[in-house]
PDB file of C-alpha atoms in Angstrom:
ATOM      1  CA  UNK A 184      -0.043  -0.262  -0.057  1.00  0.00           C
ATOM      2  CA  UNK A 185       0.716   3.515  -0.511  1.00  0.00           C
ATOM      3  CA  UNK A 186       3.181   4.687   2.545  1.00  0.00           C
ATOM      4  CA  UNK A 187       5.456   7.152   3.947  1.00  0.00           C
ATOM      5  CA  UNK A 188       7.548   6.618   6.853  1.00  0.00           C
ATOM      6  CA  UNK A 189       9.726   8.964   8.712  1.00  0.00           C
ATOM      7  CA  UNK A 190      12.754   8.327  11.115  1.00  0.00           C
ATOM      8  CA  UNK A 191      15.575  10.319  12.404  1.00  0.00           C
ATOM      9  CA  UNK A 192      13.975  12.415  14.760  1.00  0.00           C
ATOM     10  CA  UNK A 193      15.301  12.894  18.417  1.00  0.00           C
ATOM     11  CA  UNK A 194      16.715  15.241  21.054  1.00  0.00           C
ATOM     12  CA  UNK A 195      19.141  18.070  19.848  1.00  0.00           C
ATOM     13  CA  UNK A 196      20.837  21.027  21.604  1.00  0.00           C
ATOM     14  CA  UNK A 197      20.488  24.387  20.314  1.00  0.00           C
ATOM     15  CA  UNK A 198      22.715  24.852  17.372  1.00  0.00           C
ATOM     16  CA  UNK A 199      22.693  21.229  16.679  1.00  0.00           C
ATOM     17  CA  UNK A 200      21.783  19.336  13.464  1.00  0.00           C
ATOM     18  CA  UNK A 201      19.786  16.339  12.418  1.00  0.00           C
ATOM     19  CA  UNK A 202      19.167  14.428   8.958  1.00  0.00           C
ATOM     20  CA  UNK A 203      15.328  13.456   8.881  1.00  0.00           C
ATOM     21  CA  UNK A 204      14.623  10.284   6.364  1.00  0.00           C
ATOM     22  CA  UNK A 205      11.506   9.542   4.743  1.00  0.00           C
ATOM     23  CA  UNK A 206      11.202   5.874   3.291  1.00  0.00           C
ATOM     24  CA  UNK A 207       8.238   5.955   0.298  1.00  0.00           C
ATOM     25  CA  UNK A 208       6.829   2.940  -1.044  1.00  0.00           C
ATOM     26  CA  UNK A 209       3.633   1.887  -2.778  1.00  0.00           C
ATOM     27  CA  UNK A 210       3.513   4.385  -5.656  1.00  0.00           C
ATOM     28  CA  UNK A 211       6.252   5.976  -8.375  1.00  0.00           C
ATOM     29  CA  UNK A 212       8.319   7.953  -6.250  1.00  0.00           C
ATOM     30  CA  UNK A 213      10.309   9.155  -8.735  1.00  0.00           C
ATOM     31  CA  UNK A 214       7.203  10.780 -10.355  1.00  0.00           C
ATOM     32  CA  UNK A 215       5.952  12.638  -7.156  1.00  0.00           C
ATOM     33  CA  UNK A 216       6.947  16.041  -5.914  1.00  0.00           C
ATOM     34  CA  UNK A 217       7.463  15.489  -1.925  1.00  0.00           C
ATOM     35  CA  UNK A 218       6.757  18.197   1.096  1.00  0.00           C
ATOM     36  CA  UNK A 219       8.295  18.197   4.704  1.00  0.00           C
ATOM     37  CA  UNK A 220       5.681  20.063   7.029  1.00  0.00           C
ATOM     38  CA  UNK A 221       5.778  20.200  10.661  1.00  0.00           C
ATOM     39  CA  UNK A 222       3.682  20.633  13.745  1.00  0.00           C
ATOM     40  CA  UNK A 223       4.386  22.419  16.895  1.00  0.00           C
ATOM     41  CA  UNK A 224       2.923  20.729  20.129  1.00  0.00           C
ATOM     42  CA  UNK A 225      -0.817  22.094  20.071  1.00  0.00           C
ATOM     43  CA  UNK A 226      -0.544  24.313  16.858  1.00  0.00           C
ATOM     44  CA  UNK A 227      -1.625  23.744  13.465  1.00  0.00           C
ATOM     45  CA  UNK A 228       0.719  22.436  10.750  1.00  0.00           C
ATOM     46  CA  UNK A 229       3.247  24.720   8.928  1.00  0.00           C
ATOM     47  CA  UNK A 230       4.887  23.805   5.784  1.00  0.00           C
ATOM     48  CA  UNK A 231       8.584  23.443   5.701  1.00  0.00           C
ATOM     49  CA  UNK A 232       9.772  22.591   1.874  1.00  0.00           C
ATOM     50  CA  UNK A 233       9.062  21.165  -1.409  1.00  0.00           C
ATOM     51  CA  UNK A 234      11.013  19.372  -3.661  1.00  0.00           C
ATOM     52  CA  UNK A 235      10.042  18.723  -7.265  1.00  0.00           C
ATOM     53  CA  UNK A 236       9.924  15.097  -8.565  1.00  0.00           C
ATOM     54  CA  UNK A 237      13.470  15.201 -10.091  1.00  0.00           C
ATOM     55  CA  UNK A 238      15.008  17.429  -7.366  1.00  0.00           C
ATOM     56  CA  UNK A 239      15.168  20.093  -9.971  1.00  0.00           C
ATOM     57  CA  UNK A 240      13.517  22.842  -7.675  1.00  0.00           C
ATOM     58  CA  UNK A 241      13.452  23.540  -3.973  1.00  0.00           C
ATOM     59  CA  UNK A 242      11.329  25.936  -1.820  1.00  0.00           C
ATOM     60  CA  UNK A 243      11.398  26.562   1.987  1.00  0.00           C
ATOM     61  CA  UNK A 244       9.752  28.739   4.148  1.00  0.00           C
ATOM     62  CA  UNK A 245      11.579  32.065   5.357  1.00  0.00           C
ATOM     63  CA  UNK A 246      12.500  30.726   9.183  1.00  0.00           C
ATOM     64  CA  UNK A 247      14.101  27.353   7.734  1.00  0.00           C
ATOM     65  CA  UNK A 248      15.698  28.894   4.722  1.00  0.00           C
ATOM     66  CA  UNK A 249      19.720  28.594   4.616  1.00  0.00           C
ATOM     67  CA  UNK A 250      19.370  26.104   7.649  1.00  0.00           C
ATOM     68  CA  UNK A 251      17.377  23.289   6.219  1.00  0.00           C
ATOM     69  CA  UNK A 252      17.999  21.297   2.967  1.00  0.00           C
ATOM     70  CA  UNK A 253      15.620  19.101   1.349  1.00  0.00           C
ATOM     71  CA  UNK A 254      16.594  16.261  -1.081  1.00  0.00           C
ATOM     72  CA  UNK A 255      15.872  13.114  -2.439  1.00  0.00           C
ATOM     73  CA  UNK A 256      17.299   9.971  -3.792  1.00  0.00           C
ATOM     74  CA  UNK A 257      15.104   8.534  -6.409  1.00  0.00           C
ATOM     75  CA  UNK A 258      16.973   5.273  -6.601  1.00  0.00           C
ATOM     76  CA  UNK A 259      16.103   4.694  -3.015  1.00  0.00           C
ATOM     77  CA  UNK A 260      12.901   5.997  -2.801  1.00  0.00           C
ATOM     78  CA  UNK A 261      13.868   8.014   0.190  1.00  0.00           C
ATOM     79  CA  UNK A 262      13.205  11.858   0.728  1.00  0.00           C
ATOM     80  CA  UNK A 263      15.530  13.920   3.163  1.00  0.00           C
ATOM     81  CA  UNK A 264      15.705  16.877   5.469  1.00  0.00           C
ATOM     82  CA  UNK A 265      18.709  17.929   6.864  1.00  0.00           C
ATOM     83  CA  UNK A 266      18.665  20.471   9.673  1.00  0.00           C
ATOM     84  CA  UNK A 267      21.349  22.635  11.009  1.00  0.00           C
ATOM     85  CA  UNK A 268      21.563  25.477  13.535  1.00  0.00           C
ATOM     86  CA  UNK A 269      18.237  24.430  15.029  1.00  0.00           C
ATOM     87  CA  UNK A 270      16.547  26.440  17.377  1.00  0.00           C
ATOM     88  CA  UNK A 271      13.979  25.883  20.159  1.00  0.00           C
ATOM     89  CA  UNK A 272      11.307  26.823  17.655  1.00  0.00           C
ATOM     90  CA  UNK A 273      12.281  23.997  15.179  1.00  0.00           C
ATOM     91  CA  UNK A 274      10.646  21.411  18.189  1.00  0.00           C
ATOM     92  CA  UNK A 275       7.994  19.734  16.234  1.00  0.00           C
ATOM     93  CA  UNK A 276       6.203  16.405  14.855  1.00  0.00           C
ATOM     94  CA  UNK A 277       7.662  16.476  11.347  1.00  0.00           C
ATOM     95  CA  UNK A 278       5.681  14.904   8.681  1.00  0.00           C
ATOM     96  CA  UNK A 279       6.797  13.892   4.895  1.00  0.00           C
ATOM     97  CA  UNK A 280       3.860  14.585   2.454  1.00  0.00           C
ATOM     98  CA  UNK A 281       3.297  13.395  -1.507  1.00  0.00           C
ATOM     99  CA  UNK A 282       2.045  15.710  -3.370  1.00  0.00           C
ATOM    100  CA  UNK A 283      -0.310  14.984  -6.162  1.00  0.00           C
ATOM    101  CA  UNK A 284       1.488  16.731  -8.682  1.00  0.00           C
ATOM    102  CA  UNK A 285       5.091  16.131 -10.093  1.00  0.00           C
ATOM    103  CA  UNK A 286       6.487  19.352 -10.224  1.00  0.00           C
ATOM    104  CA  UNK A 287       4.409  21.977  -8.445  1.00  0.00           C
ATOM    105  CA  UNK A 288       2.047  22.670  -5.136  1.00  0.00           C
ATOM    106  CA  UNK A 289      -1.240  21.118  -5.633  1.00  0.00           C
ATOM    107  CA  UNK A 290      -2.193  19.139  -2.844  1.00  0.00           C
ATOM    108  CA  UNK A 291      -0.961  16.671  -0.226  1.00  0.00           C
ATOM    109  CA  UNK A 292      -2.611  13.206  -0.743  1.00  0.00           C
ATOM    110  CA  UNK A 293      -0.305  11.226   1.382  1.00  0.00           C
ATOM    111  CA  UNK A 294       1.313  11.738   4.813  1.00  0.00           C
ATOM    112  CA  UNK A 295       3.487   9.485   7.037  1.00  0.00           C
ATOM    113  CA  UNK A 296       3.091   9.689  10.852  1.00  0.00           C
ATOM    114  CA  UNK A 297       5.522  12.072  11.422  1.00  0.00           C
ATOM    115  CA  UNK A 298       9.208  11.658  13.590  1.00  0.00           C
ATOM    116  CA  UNK A 299       9.399  14.070  16.686  1.00  0.00           C
ATOM    117  CA  UNK A 300      12.223  16.582  16.785  1.00  0.00           C
ATOM    118  CA  UNK A 301      12.918  18.070  20.246  1.00  0.00           C
ATOM    119  CA  UNK A 302      15.407  21.062  20.604  1.00  0.00           C
ATOM    120  CA  UNK A 303      16.420  21.641  23.752  1.00  0.00           C
ATOM    121  CA  UNK A 304      19.493  21.984  26.354  1.00  0.00           C
TER     122      UNK A 304
ATOM    123  CA  UNK B 120       2.859  35.898   3.310  1.00  0.00           C
ATOM    124  CA  UNK B 121      -0.650  34.766   2.308  1.00  0.00           C
ATOM    125  CA  UNK B 122      -2.472  34.698   5.447  1.00  0.00           C
ATOM    126  CA  UNK B 123      -5.355  32.306   6.216  1.00  0.00           C
ATOM    127  CA  UNK B 124      -8.285  32.830   8.633  1.00  0.00           C
ATOM    128  CA  UNK B 125     -10.660  30.417   9.774  1.00  0.00           C
ATOM    129  CA  UNK B 126     -13.938  30.587  11.675  1.00  0.00           C
ATOM    130  CA  UNK B 127     -15.080  29.471  14.118  1.00  0.00           C
ATOM    131  CA  UNK B 128     -12.569  28.371  16.339  1.00  0.00           C
ATOM    132  CA  UNK B 129     -14.521  25.234  17.742  1.00  0.00           C
ATOM    133  CA  UNK B 130     -17.920  24.084  16.591  1.00  0.00           C
ATOM    134  CA  UNK B 131     -19.950  22.154  18.271  1.00  0.00           C
ATOM    135  CA  UNK B 132     -22.020  19.938  16.624  1.00  0.00           C
ATOM    136  CA  UNK B 133     -25.126  17.526  16.702  1.00  0.00           C
ATOM    137  CA  UNK B 134     -25.011  14.534  14.482  1.00  0.00           C
ATOM    138  CA  UNK B 135     -27.072  14.406  11.814  1.00  0.00           C
ATOM    139  CA  UNK B 136     -27.039  18.071  11.696  1.00  0.00           C
ATOM    140  CA  UNK B 137     -25.121  20.627   9.180  1.00  0.00           C
ATOM    141  CA  UNK B 138     -21.920  22.493   9.968  1.00  0.00           C
ATOM    142  CA  UNK B 139     -20.092  25.065   8.070  1.00  0.00           C
ATOM    143  CA  UNK B 140     -16.494  26.306   8.580  1.00  0.00           C
ATOM    144  CA  UNK B 141     -15.354  29.451   6.802  1.00  0.00           C
ATOM    145  CA  UNK B 142     -11.766  30.091   5.395  1.00  0.00           C
ATOM    146  CA  UNK B 143     -10.806  33.593   4.192  1.00  0.00           C
ATOM    147  CA  UNK B 144      -7.238  34.372   2.648  1.00  0.00           C
ATOM    148  CA  UNK B 145      -5.535  37.638   2.334  1.00  0.00           C
ATOM    149  CA  UNK B 146      -5.006  37.319  -1.065  1.00  0.00           C
ATOM    150  CA  UNK B 147      -7.044  36.027  -4.010  1.00  0.00           C
ATOM    151  CA  UNK B 148      -6.379  32.032  -4.533  1.00  0.00           C
ATOM    152  CA  UNK B 149      -7.174  32.312  -8.142  1.00  0.00           C
ATOM    153  CA  UNK B 150      -4.728  31.350 -10.597  1.00  0.00           C
ATOM    154  CA  UNK B 151      -4.317  32.136 -13.911  1.00  0.00           C
ATOM    155  CA  UNK B 152      -5.274  28.944 -15.124  1.00  0.00           C
ATOM    156  CA  UNK B 153      -8.925  29.506 -13.578  1.00  0.00           C
ATOM    157  CA  UNK B 154      -8.260  26.998 -10.496  1.00  0.00           C
ATOM    158  CA  UNK B 155      -8.523  28.066  -6.864  1.00  0.00           C
ATOM    159  CA  UNK B 156      -5.654  26.917  -5.160  1.00  0.00           C
ATOM    160  CA  UNK B 157      -7.498  26.115  -1.551  1.00  0.00           C
ATOM    161  CA  UNK B 158      -7.436  22.778  -0.019  1.00  0.00           C
ATOM    162  CA  UNK B 159      -9.013  21.548   3.184  1.00  0.00           C
ATOM    163  CA  UNK B 160      -7.713  18.845   5.551  1.00  0.00           C
ATOM    164  CA  UNK B 161      -9.028  17.233   8.609  1.00  0.00           C
ATOM    165  CA  UNK B 162      -6.953  16.068  11.449  1.00  0.00           C
ATOM    166  CA  UNK B 163      -8.226  13.564  13.458  1.00  0.00           C
ATOM    167  CA  UNK B 164      -6.938  12.797  16.896  1.00  0.00           C
ATOM    168  CA  UNK B 165      -3.797  11.466  17.000  1.00  0.00           C
ATOM    169  CA  UNK B 166      -3.182  10.860  13.066  1.00  0.00           C
ATOM    170  CA  UNK B 167      -1.585  13.320  10.572  1.00  0.00           C
ATOM    171  CA  UNK B 168      -3.922  15.657   8.227  1.00  0.00           C
ATOM    172  CA  UNK B 169      -5.835  14.005   5.380  1.00  0.00           C
ATOM    173  CA  UNK B 170      -7.144  15.893   2.254  1.00  0.00           C
ATOM    174  CA  UNK B 171     -10.826  16.280   1.801  1.00  0.00           C
ATOM    175  CA  UNK B 172     -11.144  18.916  -0.659  1.00  0.00           C
ATOM    176  CA  UNK B 173      -8.689  20.252  -3.549  1.00  0.00           C
ATOM    177  CA  UNK B 174      -8.655  23.273  -5.707  1.00  0.00           C
ATOM    178  CA  UNK B 175     -11.435  24.826  -3.787  1.00  0.00           C
ATOM    179  CA  UNK B 176     -14.269  22.383  -4.578  1.00  0.00           C
ATOM    180  CA  UNK B 177     -12.846  18.904  -5.517  1.00  0.00           C
ATOM    181  CA  UNK B 178     -13.319  15.978  -3.343  1.00  0.00           C
ATOM    182  CA  UNK B 179     -10.407  14.072  -2.821  1.00  0.00           C
ATOM    183  CA  UNK B 180     -10.705  10.148  -3.330  1.00  0.00           C
ATOM    184  CA  UNK B 181     -12.805   8.291  -0.897  1.00  0.00           C
ATOM    185  CA  UNK B 182     -14.061  11.654   0.665  1.00  0.00           C
ATOM    186  CA  UNK B 183     -17.879  11.153   1.485  1.00  0.00           C
ATOM    187  CA  UNK B 184     -20.214  13.299  -0.435  1.00  0.00           C
ATOM    188  CA  UNK B 185     -21.556  14.783   2.305  1.00  0.00           C
ATOM    189  CA  UNK B 186     -18.629  17.013   2.518  1.00  0.00           C
ATOM    190  CA  UNK B 187     -18.353  20.130   0.176  1.00  0.00           C
ATOM    191  CA  UNK B 188     -16.167  22.526  -0.633  1.00  0.00           C
ATOM    192  CA  UNK B 189     -17.379  26.122  -2.312  1.00  0.00           C
ATOM    193  CA  UNK B 190     -15.894  29.607  -2.772  1.00  0.00           C
ATOM    194  CA  UNK B 191     -13.913  31.733  -4.901  1.00  0.00           C
ATOM    195  CA  UNK B 192     -10.987  34.604  -4.663  1.00  0.00           C
ATOM    196  CA  UNK B 193     -10.650  34.903  -0.937  1.00  0.00           C
ATOM    197  CA  UNK B 194     -13.766  33.522   0.734  1.00  0.00           C
ATOM    198  CA  UNK B 195     -14.141  29.329   0.841  1.00  0.00           C
ATOM    199  CA  UNK B 196     -16.711  27.087   2.824  1.00  0.00           C
ATOM    200  CA  UNK B 197     -16.457  23.797   3.880  1.00  0.00           C
ATOM    201  CA  UNK B 198     -20.013  22.175   4.481  1.00  0.00           C
ATOM    202  CA  UNK B 199     -20.790  18.769   6.304  1.00  0.00           C
ATOM    203  CA  UNK B 200     -24.529  17.798   5.186  1.00  0.00           C
ATOM    204  CA  UNK B 201     -24.859  15.951   8.188  1.00  0.00           C
ATOM    205  CA  UNK B 202     -22.070  15.457  10.737  1.00  0.00           C
ATOM    206  CA  UNK B 203     -21.401  12.062  11.883  1.00  0.00           C
ATOM    207  CA  UNK B 204     -19.266  10.936  14.924  1.00  0.00           C
ATOM    208  CA  UNK B 205     -16.414  10.169  12.659  1.00  0.00           C
ATOM    209  CA  UNK B 206     -16.214  13.879  11.277  1.00  0.00           C
ATOM    210  CA  UNK B 207     -14.621  15.199  14.848  1.00  0.00           C
ATOM    211  CA  UNK B 208     -11.101  16.652  14.595  1.00  0.00           C
ATOM    212  CA  UNK B 209      -9.438  19.682  13.670  1.00  0.00           C
ATOM    213  CA  UNK B 210     -10.205  20.917  10.112  1.00  0.00           C
ATOM    214  CA  UNK B 211      -7.606  23.160   8.317  1.00  0.00           C
ATOM    215  CA  UNK B 212      -7.714  25.035   5.191  1.00  0.00           C
ATOM    216  CA  UNK B 213      -4.427  25.448   3.296  1.00  0.00           C
ATOM    217  CA  UNK B 214      -3.432  27.818   0.185  1.00  0.00           C
ATOM    218  CA  UNK B 215      -0.578  26.363  -2.120  1.00  0.00           C
ATOM    219  CA  UNK B 216      -0.646  29.491  -4.961  1.00  0.00           C
ATOM    220  CA  UNK B 217       2.013  31.557  -3.209  1.00  0.00           C
ATOM    221  CA  UNK B 218       5.164  30.342  -1.260  1.00  0.00           C
ATOM    222  CA  UNK B 219       5.078  29.789   1.706  1.00  0.00           C
ATOM    223  CA  UNK B 220       2.235  27.614   1.490  1.00  0.00           C
ATOM    224  CA  UNK B 221       0.217  28.409   4.794  1.00  0.00           C
ATOM    225  CA  UNK B 222      -2.701  26.965   6.987  1.00  0.00           C
ATOM    226  CA  UNK B 223      -5.567  28.297   8.552  1.00  0.00           C
ATOM    227  CA  UNK B 224      -5.496  28.335  12.218  1.00  0.00           C
ATOM    228  CA  UNK B 225      -7.767  25.343  12.182  1.00  0.00           C
ATOM    229  CA  UNK B 226     -11.473  24.879  13.541  1.00  0.00           C
ATOM    230  CA  UNK B 227     -11.911  21.860  16.246  1.00  0.00           C
ATOM    231  CA  UNK B 228     -15.236  20.040  15.590  1.00  0.00           C
ATOM    232  CA  UNK B 229     -16.424  18.118  18.275  1.00  0.00           C
ATOM    233  CA  UNK B 230     -20.159  16.485  19.130  1.00  0.00           C
ATOM    234  CA  UNK B 231     -22.374  18.100  21.338  1.00  0.00           C
TER     235      UNK B 231
END
């Protein structure tokens, strides 16, 4: 079945780094644009980053641009989020989500269950 | 950024009765292709969001026909014709016309 499974979350000190992974299965990953969306405790979802099906375009929300990098490996059906210079406000449940489109933003039709990132000293 | 404002914040509903949620964008969500880039998601407790409506008024696969999306420009509405117990959760609208993609603050639907 169509599935996204995130991993790599954990507790990290402010200024530290983490790499999140998302394993995709059950659909043609190499034809799908992908997103990272996060949700802080008790808050609504916040879109974080987007990557086109071929990795040719990336977009970020302002608060993470320059600190986070989205990437993908279509040979391994994997999506990644490299997070550097982490701050307390990055604490959240991080979801990967598939877009129905291959190259632009339409809507997110498949979501993983998320991986938790806690930034704390 | 496009600011998405939802109302009400909380919506107690009686099973079998209709419900309506409003979403207003700070700027028009009409693309040059004639489509409105506005989606509705439902997040049930302990689960990730799930899409209900895309491009303003299109029901996603598997979504019951009691859910209807409508609206244009900056004002959109999600209607549930007859609320069922399984519809409880937080409803979010989201715009995908402009980066950054932005979600509304959410409307919590609960059974009276």
